[in-house]
Amino acid sequence: MAEKLVPVVCPWCSVGCRFYAVSANGYIRRIEFDYDHPTIANRGKLCPKGVASYQFINSPQRLKRPLRRVGEKGEGKFEEISWEEAYRIIAEKIKEIKETYGPEAIAFLGSEKITLEENYLVHKLSKAIGTNHLDFPGRYCQYSNSPARTMIFGSAAATNPFEDIAKAELIIIWGHNPAETAPVMFGQYIEKALDNGAEMVVIDPRSTRGHKYASLHLKPYPGTDLAVALAMLNVVVGEELYDKEFVQERTTGFDQLKESVKDYTPEWAEEISGVPAEHIRKAARLIATKRTAFFVNEGMNQHINGLNTAMAIADLIAITGNIGKEGVWSGVIPGAQCGYCVAMTGVAPNKLPTGKLVSDEAARKELERLWGFPIPDWVGFDLTTMVREIGNKIHMMYVVGGNIAKSMPNSGWVREQLKKLDFLVVQDIFPTETAAYADIVLPAAAWFEKTGTAISFERRVQRTYKAAEAPGEAKPDWLIIVELAKELGLGEYFKYSHPDEILREINKVIPVFKGATPEYLAEHLEGCFFPCSEPGEGTKVLFKNGFKTADGKAHLQPVSWREPPETPDEEYPFWLTNFRLVGQWHTGSMTFKSPSLKKRWPEEYVMINPKDAKKLGIKTGDLVKVSSRRGSVLVRAEVTEHIREGVIAMPFHWQVNFLTLDEIHEKTKMAEMKAVAAKVEKVEE
Ligand SMILES: Nc1nc2c(c(=O)[nH]1)N[C@H]1C(S)=C(S)[C@@H](COP(=O)(O)OP(=O)(O)OC[C@H]3O[C@@H](n4cnc5c(=O)[nH]c(N)nc54)[C@H](O)[C@@H]3O)O[C@H]1N2
Ligand SMILES: Nc1nc2c(c(=O)[nH]1)N[C@H]1C(S)=C(S)[C@@H](COP(=O)(O)OP(=O)(O)OC[C@H]3O[C@@H](n4cnc5c(=O)[nH]c(N)nc54)[C@H](O)[C@@H]3O)O[C@H]1N2
Ligand code: SF4
Ligand SMILES: [Mo]
């Protein structure tokens, strides 16, 4: 059979690169670069994961038939069953649990790995069953920056398209490693800005791949970025470097902000963060005087004090006038190809897909009119609270495309909790660590095996098309939801036979996607920028004529210092943090199945500074035990100047979540993913 070129969106990160899958006889043979569409974000380029992206799809370990657990929970012993039987068992269990405990005993998870259409259906099914316990593993992703920017600007989304990055005079990279986690954006846009003469400031306890371009590298102890941000505000306000006209015309709350930061001097911040006061002053002065693009990500987000840090950074962006014009950049960076799909379909315990809150009665009534069934009015649990409530209020979980036994903080505790569920359904493409605890496992079709919509972090909405057949009896997630809904007697609300029909409903229900029709996206592979109220290019720059707040102004927030929940002490003398590798993805469920990626990025290690290593008698390659108050793991040491003294760091993809902390912020529900107290001991082999 002849080969055909199918236009697809990359299945990994939110840069949203396009390329062609070269397909024959239902298999993907290889990929080909797309130089045909000069306005796509990646302009034909790909990173190592993009090039290898079809490999995991063809893995022999793919789930091919529905499974029922036969062994103990966690053991991973299953028998194959038919789809009919799987649907029947799940529908019976849902009915039984609803009758015994009510629908509020059931929780659903959406996924950054499934399409816009599929997240919309997961949301619709959960509400049709009667529960608002709905969240996703990206709870630990942007939930500091997103609420902070929503409070201050009325919307958290990225302000400008990637092309504007090249026009910036200063690039701030704060707790982010885009050279590895958004590589093509880094190569195509940030490097272009640097070529154009922009300066770069990096704020990270590690040296990352991009740091060699930086004129200034601030290395705070993990979890102390708040002190650095407060001191920058102190400098900009104290030295009167702020944009007076912008503050006057486009913001409120400046006086309270000024008062709140007056004691947070750079010298105070140096004591807490270990960053020299002069470096903080220098960075603050640069931000105040240059057109700045801010890339702020997980090193800042994933802390309990992250909300305060994010508010301080957003305040800083506003008072320096680095927003609402061309040539600047800031915003949330939902990490996966469908991170925005989850957020924008309201997959959260307090949201409706329309972008309104479940507590908004008029919005609920409007959705009831559109969907035709009653919508529960209570606020559900976030992911950490769901897992805490297992054995108490939560009896059943339905997990679509999430590996929470590995991606949540404190994995040992999570796994013990999963054992206590009355019933767990896991819908995935591989038998994951989480699936091992499931009662029923459903085999899903993977990314290239279905048509659907993805959204990149510059707000670009793009379509990806089916290029391969799913293995065995695996089915696309949208179809599984449709068929299960039918078995539950909810078929009349889920009458879809193709993702285009779901997208057309989304065009009606979610106002920001009104113009992103299947027809427009098919004709324009470069997609459109949401909000798009009609078919067309959409909105490229946000906030040019006002913010999304009620009065159109940026509402500056006063901020104060908040200690991280755990700090090093005698017993656990190091700060432990973690990071991503360019060739690995999250829990490894997919990248470990990709031969070329596994070969080049084979195993984990712990980074330790030579001075710290010497005191402990540790050399590169030694086996060491890293422990926190939650547990211990064995890894090889990498002794390197690329980490500051007093800090150790491990990649996220293997075992580090046995050590992280499941404490959460009272409002944002963000956990402490990146700053815990730890110790390292050499293990004799
Ligand atoms: N290759 C690859 N790319 C990915 C992903 C992947 O798994 N693999 N995941 C995607 C997803 S979902 C996301 S959210 C993004 C995340 O993208 P990033 O935010 O870039 O991810 P990380 O590497 O986890 O963290 C970034 C940096 O924060 C630093 N850091 C750690 N603790 C602190 C701290 O307390 N303060 C400061 N200032 N810095 C700190 C780390 O050293 C690291 O260099 O990546 C996306 N892209
Ligand atoms: N310590 C630490 N923990 C972290 C982070 C960190 O930086 N450090 N980062 C956090 C962040 S930012 C994020 S976003 C989360 C990510 O957390 P998760 O989303 O739980 O992590 P993934 O490994 O991406 O899991 C995605 C799952 O979806 C499956 N999958 C892939 N494609 C499909 C599909 O088409 N259909 C279905 N049904 N399943 C599919 C994969 O096999 C995999 O099991 O982790 C968080 N956890
Ligand atoms: S940068 Fe991201 S979207 Fe682009 S090829 Fe790499 S992983 Fe895929
Ligand atoms: Mo993420």
PDB file of C-alpha atoms in Angstrom, residues 38-218:
ATOM      1  CA  PRO A  38       5.801  28.495   7.117  1.00  0.00           C
ATOM      2  CA  THR A  39       3.415  29.967   9.701  1.00  0.00           C
ATOM      3  CA  ILE A  40       3.408  26.890  11.981  1.00  0.00           C
ATOM      4  CA  ALA A  41       5.251  27.499  15.259  1.00  0.00           C
ATOM      5  CA  ASN A  42       8.145  25.076  14.718  1.00  0.00           C
ATOM      6  CA  ARG A  43       8.912  26.102  11.117  1.00  0.00           C
ATOM      7  CA  GLY A  44       9.798  22.511  10.264  1.00  0.00           C
ATOM      8  CA  LYS A  45      12.097  21.872  13.244  1.00  0.00           C
ATOM      9  CA  LEU A  46      11.752  19.122  15.887  1.00  0.00           C
ATOM     10  CA  CYS A  47      13.557  18.085  19.097  1.00  0.00           C
ATOM     11  CA  PRO A  48      14.727  14.498  19.908  1.00  0.00           C
ATOM     12  CA  LYS A  49      11.355  13.546  21.398  1.00  0.00           C
ATOM     13  CA  GLY A  50       9.474  14.799  18.346  1.00  0.00           C
ATOM     14  CA  VAL A  51      11.701  12.785  16.036  1.00  0.00           C
ATOM     15  CA  ALA A  52      11.163   9.625  18.137  1.00  0.00           C
ATOM     16  CA  SER A  53       7.495  10.316  18.800  1.00  0.00           C
ATOM     17  CA  TYR A  54       6.016   7.380  16.874  1.00  0.00           C
ATOM     18  CA  GLN A  55       8.148   4.754  18.655  1.00  0.00           C
ATOM     19  CA  PHE A  56       6.071   4.284  21.821  1.00  0.00           C
ATOM     20  CA  ILE A  57       2.933   3.896  19.711  1.00  0.00           C
ATOM     21  CA  ASN A  58       4.391   0.737  18.145  1.00  0.00           C
ATOM     22  CA  SER A  59       5.551  -0.768  21.468  1.00  0.00           C
ATOM     23  CA  PRO A  60       4.542  -4.422  21.998  1.00  0.00           C
ATOM     24  CA  GLN A  61       3.634  -3.475  25.570  1.00  0.00           C
ATOM     25  CA  ARG A  62       0.574  -1.460  24.461  1.00  0.00           C
ATOM     26  CA  LEU A  63      -2.721  -2.410  26.134  1.00  0.00           C
ATOM     27  CA  LYS A  64      -4.798  -4.269  23.554  1.00  0.00           C
ATOM     28  CA  ARG A  65      -7.850  -5.625  25.391  1.00  0.00           C
ATOM     29  CA  PRO A  66      -9.877  -4.645  28.480  1.00  0.00           C
ATOM     30  CA  LEU A  67      -8.544  -6.260  31.661  1.00  0.00           C
ATOM     31  CA  ARG A  68     -10.020  -7.343  34.985  1.00  0.00           C
ATOM     32  CA  ARG A  69      -7.801  -7.630  38.046  1.00  0.00           C
ATOM     33  CA  VAL A  70      -7.265 -11.189  39.317  1.00  0.00           C
ATOM     34  CA  GLY A  71      -4.315 -10.682  41.702  1.00  0.00           C
ATOM     35  CA  GLU A  72      -3.805  -8.424  44.739  1.00  0.00           C
ATOM     36  CA  LYS A  73      -4.030  -4.665  44.254  1.00  0.00           C
ATOM     37  CA  GLY A  74      -0.654  -3.378  43.111  1.00  0.00           C
ATOM     38  CA  GLU A  75       0.477  -6.766  41.788  1.00  0.00           C
ATOM     39  CA  GLY A  76      -0.617  -6.067  38.209  1.00  0.00           C
ATOM     40  CA  LYS A  77      -2.204  -9.516  37.538  1.00  0.00           C
ATOM     41  CA  PHE A  78      -5.139  -9.354  35.145  1.00  0.00           C
ATOM     42  CA  GLU A  79      -7.292 -11.434  32.817  1.00  0.00           C
ATOM     43  CA  GLU A  80      -8.606 -10.252  29.476  1.00  0.00           C
ATOM     44  CA  ILE A  81     -12.328  -9.570  29.167  1.00  0.00           C
ATOM     45  CA  SER A  82     -14.566  -8.266  26.387  1.00  0.00           C
ATOM     46  CA  TRP A  83     -15.568  -4.619  26.020  1.00  0.00           C
ATOM     47  CA  GLU A  84     -19.201  -5.581  26.714  1.00  0.00           C
ATOM     48  CA  GLU A  85     -18.222  -7.179  29.997  1.00  0.00           C
ATOM     49  CA  ALA A  86     -15.951  -4.282  30.991  1.00  0.00           C
ATOM     50  CA  TYR A  87     -18.705  -1.719  30.352  1.00  0.00           C
ATOM     51  CA  ARG A  88     -21.242  -3.856  32.205  1.00  0.00           C
ATOM     52  CA  ILE A  89     -19.002  -4.219  35.294  1.00  0.00           C
ATOM     53  CA  ILE A  90     -18.181  -0.483  35.381  1.00  0.00           C
ATOM     54  CA  ALA A  91     -21.819   0.588  34.893  1.00  0.00           C
ATOM     55  CA  GLU A  92     -23.004  -1.798  37.626  1.00  0.00           C
ATOM     56  CA  LYS A  93     -20.348  -0.537  40.046  1.00  0.00           C
ATOM     57  CA  ILE A  94     -21.199   3.109  39.339  1.00  0.00           C
ATOM     58  CA  LYS A  95     -24.870   2.380  40.026  1.00  0.00           C
ATOM     59  CA  GLU A  96     -24.058   0.442  43.205  1.00  0.00           C
ATOM     60  CA  ILE A  97     -21.757   3.152  44.576  1.00  0.00           C
ATOM     61  CA  LYS A  98     -24.257   5.893  43.691  1.00  0.00           C
ATOM     62  CA  GLU A  99     -27.020   3.992  45.527  1.00  0.00           C
ATOM     63  CA  THR A 100     -24.902   3.275  48.604  1.00  0.00           C
ATOM     64  CA  TYR A 101     -22.948   6.528  49.015  1.00  0.00           C
ATOM     65  CA  GLY A 102     -24.305   8.958  46.418  1.00  0.00           C
ATOM     66  CA  PRO A 103     -22.525  10.280  43.305  1.00  0.00           C
ATOM     67  CA  GLU A 104     -20.209  12.345  45.537  1.00  0.00           C
ATOM     68  CA  ALA A 105     -18.295   9.116  46.321  1.00  0.00           C
ATOM     69  CA  ILE A 106     -17.046   9.012  42.705  1.00  0.00           C
ATOM     70  CA  ALA A 107     -14.097  10.993  41.314  1.00  0.00           C
ATOM     71  CA  PHE A 108     -12.872  11.472  37.731  1.00  0.00           C
ATOM     72  CA  LEU A 109      -9.535  12.581  36.306  1.00  0.00           C
ATOM     73  CA  GLY A 110      -9.030  14.216  32.903  1.00  0.00           C
ATOM     74  CA  SER A 111      -5.659  14.262  31.138  1.00  0.00           C
ATOM     75  CA  GLU A 112      -3.108  16.467  29.412  1.00  0.00           C
ATOM     76  CA  LYS A 113      -2.466  13.531  27.063  1.00  0.00           C
ATOM     77  CA  ILE A 114      -5.949  13.301  25.528  1.00  0.00           C
ATOM     78  CA  THR A 115      -7.576  15.730  23.101  1.00  0.00           C
ATOM     79  CA  LEU A 116      -9.733  18.799  23.735  1.00  0.00           C
ATOM     80  CA  GLU A 117     -12.773  16.802  22.617  1.00  0.00           C
ATOM     81  CA  GLU A 118     -11.948  13.911  24.961  1.00  0.00           C
ATOM     82  CA  ASN A 119     -11.427  16.117  28.005  1.00  0.00           C
ATOM     83  CA  TYR A 120     -14.744  17.766  27.246  1.00  0.00           C
ATOM     84  CA  LEU A 121     -16.434  14.355  27.269  1.00  0.00           C
ATOM     85  CA  VAL A 122     -14.735  13.247  30.510  1.00  0.00           C
ATOM     86  CA  HIS A 123     -16.091  16.437  32.080  1.00  0.00           C
ATOM     87  CA  LYS A 124     -19.559  15.914  30.627  1.00  0.00           C
ATOM     88  CA  LEU A 125     -19.707  12.275  31.801  1.00  0.00           C
ATOM     89  CA  SER A 126     -18.635  13.148  35.357  1.00  0.00           C
ATOM     90  CA  LYS A 127     -21.370  15.785  35.613  1.00  0.00           C
ATOM     91  CA  ALA A 128     -23.955  13.471  33.978  1.00  0.00           C
ATOM     92  CA  ILE A 129     -23.153  10.898  36.698  1.00  0.00           C
ATOM     93  CA  GLY A 130     -23.657  13.658  39.259  1.00  0.00           C
ATOM     94  CA  THR A 131     -20.187  14.374  40.622  1.00  0.00           C
ATOM     95  CA  ASN A 132     -17.973  17.482  40.661  1.00  0.00           C
ATOM     96  CA  HIS A 133     -14.972  15.560  41.999  1.00  0.00           C
ATOM     97  CA  LEU A 134     -13.007  16.228  38.840  1.00  0.00           C
ATOM     98  CA  ASP A 135      -9.344  17.165  38.472  1.00  0.00           C
ATOM     99  CA  PHE A 136      -6.157  16.075  36.632  1.00  0.00           C
ATOM    100  CA  PRO A 137      -2.485  15.468  37.439  1.00  0.00           C
ATOM    101  CA  GLY A 138      -1.698  18.953  36.095  1.00  0.00           C
ATOM    102  CA  ARG A 139      -2.997  20.175  39.476  1.00  0.00           C
ATOM    103  CA  TYR A 140       0.744  20.173  40.238  1.00  0.00           C
ATOM    104  CA  CYS A 141       1.533  22.137  37.109  1.00  0.00           C
ATOM    105  CA  GLN A 142       0.457  25.794  36.716  1.00  0.00           C
ATOM    106  CA  TYR A 143      -1.627  26.140  39.876  1.00  0.00           C
ATOM    107  CA  SER A 144       0.484  28.958  41.346  1.00  0.00           C
ATOM    108  CA  ASN A 145       0.957  31.137  38.278  1.00  0.00           C
ATOM    109  CA  SER A 146      -2.547  30.542  36.978  1.00  0.00           C
ATOM    110  CA  PRO A 147      -4.522  31.724  40.045  1.00  0.00           C
ATOM    111  CA  ALA A 148      -2.064  34.591  40.628  1.00  0.00           C
ATOM    112  CA  ARG A 149      -2.344  35.934  37.090  1.00  0.00           C
ATOM    113  CA  THR A 150      -6.111  35.444  37.048  1.00  0.00           C
ATOM    114  CA  MET A 151      -6.321  37.552  40.226  1.00  0.00           C
ATOM    115  CA  ILE A 152      -4.104  40.296  38.828  1.00  0.00           C
ATOM    116  CA  PHE A 153      -4.829  40.349  35.061  1.00  0.00           C
ATOM    117  CA  GLY A 154      -8.200  38.544  34.945  1.00  0.00           C
ATOM    118  CA  SER A 155      -6.691  35.841  32.699  1.00  0.00           C
ATOM    119  CA  ALA A 156      -3.650  33.606  33.102  1.00  0.00           C
ATOM    120  CA  ALA A 157      -3.025  32.886  29.426  1.00  0.00           C
ATOM    121  CA  ALA A 158       0.173  33.716  27.533  1.00  0.00           C
ATOM    122  CA  THR A 159       0.043  37.338  26.463  1.00  0.00           C
ATOM    123  CA  ASN A 160       1.856  37.164  23.111  1.00  0.00           C
ATOM    124  CA  PRO A 161       2.655  34.743  20.282  1.00  0.00           C
ATOM    125  CA  PHE A 162       6.099  33.078  20.142  1.00  0.00           C
ATOM    126  CA  GLU A 163       7.173  35.418  17.353  1.00  0.00           C
ATOM    127  CA  ASP A 164       7.194  38.333  19.833  1.00  0.00           C
ATOM    128  CA  ILE A 165       9.856  36.625  21.962  1.00  0.00           C
ATOM    129  CA  ALA A 166      12.454  37.391  19.289  1.00  0.00           C
ATOM    130  CA  LYS A 167      11.692  41.112  19.741  1.00  0.00           C
ATOM    131  CA  ALA A 168      12.413  41.155  23.504  1.00  0.00           C
ATOM    132  CA  GLU A 169      15.492  42.912  24.931  1.00  0.00           C
ATOM    133  CA  LEU A 170      15.672  40.778  28.060  1.00  0.00           C
ATOM    134  CA  ILE A 171      14.803  37.106  28.604  1.00  0.00           C
ATOM    135  CA  ILE A 172      14.057  36.047  32.186  1.00  0.00           C
ATOM    136  CA  ILE A 173      14.136  32.294  32.739  1.00  0.00           C
ATOM    137  CA  TRP A 174      12.775  31.621  36.202  1.00  0.00           C
ATOM    138  CA  GLY A 175      12.543  28.018  37.450  1.00  0.00           C
ATOM    139  CA  HIS A 176      12.270  26.850  33.861  1.00  0.00           C
ATOM    140  CA  ASN A 177      14.562  24.891  31.552  1.00  0.00           C
ATOM    141  CA  PRO A 178      13.070  25.529  28.112  1.00  0.00           C
ATOM    142  CA  ALA A 179      16.172  24.233  26.289  1.00  0.00           C
ATOM    143  CA  GLU A 180      15.026  20.782  27.521  1.00  0.00           C
ATOM    144  CA  THR A 181      11.299  21.190  28.179  1.00  0.00           C
ATOM    145  CA  ALA A 182      10.245  23.436  25.282  1.00  0.00           C
ATOM    146  CA  PRO A 183      13.295  22.892  23.054  1.00  0.00           C
ATOM    147  CA  VAL A 184      11.986  24.087  19.710  1.00  0.00           C
ATOM    148  CA  MET A 185      10.555  27.266  21.261  1.00  0.00           C
ATOM    149  CA  PHE A 186      13.972  27.830  22.859  1.00  0.00           C
ATOM    150  CA  GLY A 187      15.837  27.217  19.615  1.00  0.00           C
ATOM    151  CA  GLN A 188      13.494  29.083  17.283  1.00  0.00           C
ATOM    152  CA  TYR A 189      12.536  32.092  19.394  1.00  0.00           C
ATOM    153  CA  ILE A 190      14.671  32.614  22.531  1.00  0.00           C
ATOM    154  CA  GLU A 191      17.930  32.012  20.657  1.00  0.00           C
ATOM    155  CA  LYS A 192      16.708  34.411  17.978  1.00  0.00           C
ATOM    156  CA  ALA A 193      16.191  37.109  20.641  1.00  0.00           C
ATOM    157  CA  LEU A 194      19.732  36.442  21.892  1.00  0.00           C
ATOM    158  CA  ASP A 195      21.056  36.711  18.330  1.00  0.00           C
ATOM    159  CA  ASN A 196      19.244  40.045  18.129  1.00  0.00           C
ATOM    160  CA  GLY A 197      21.230  41.213  21.176  1.00  0.00           C
ATOM    161  CA  ALA A 198      18.866  40.398  24.064  1.00  0.00           C
ATOM    162  CA  GLU A 199      20.331  39.714  27.511  1.00  0.00           C
ATOM    163  CA  MET A 200      19.346  36.673  29.557  1.00  0.00           C
ATOM    164  CA  VAL A 201      18.922  36.194  33.320  1.00  0.00           C
ATOM    165  CA  VAL A 202      18.454  32.666  34.724  1.00  0.00           C
ATOM    166  CA  ILE A 203      17.015  31.973  38.205  1.00  0.00           C
ATOM    167  CA  ASP A 204      17.595  28.316  39.079  1.00  0.00           C
ATOM    168  CA  PRO A 205      19.620  26.443  41.734  1.00  0.00           C
ATOM    169  CA  ARG A 206      21.038  24.368  38.850  1.00  0.00           C
ATOM    170  CA  SER A 207      22.910  25.316  35.735  1.00  0.00           C
ATOM    171  CA  THR A 208      20.696  24.305  32.842  1.00  0.00           C
ATOM    172  CA  ARG A 209      21.349  23.854  29.139  1.00  0.00           C
ATOM    173  CA  GLY A 210      20.461  27.441  28.363  1.00  0.00           C
ATOM    174  CA  HIS A 211      22.451  29.021  31.190  1.00  0.00           C
ATOM    175  CA  LYS A 212      25.592  29.494  29.108  1.00  0.00           C
ATOM    176  CA  TYR A 213      23.805  32.337  27.307  1.00  0.00           C
ATOM    177  CA  ALA A 214      22.987  34.132  30.566  1.00  0.00           C
ATOM    178  CA  SER A 215      24.774  37.271  31.697  1.00  0.00           C
ATOM    179  CA  LEU A 216      23.467  36.675  35.217  1.00  0.00           C
ATOM    180  CA  HIS A 217      22.585  33.424  37.009  1.00  0.00           C
ATOM    181  CA  LEU A 218      20.774  33.699  40.356  1.00  0.00           C
TER     182      LEU A 218
END
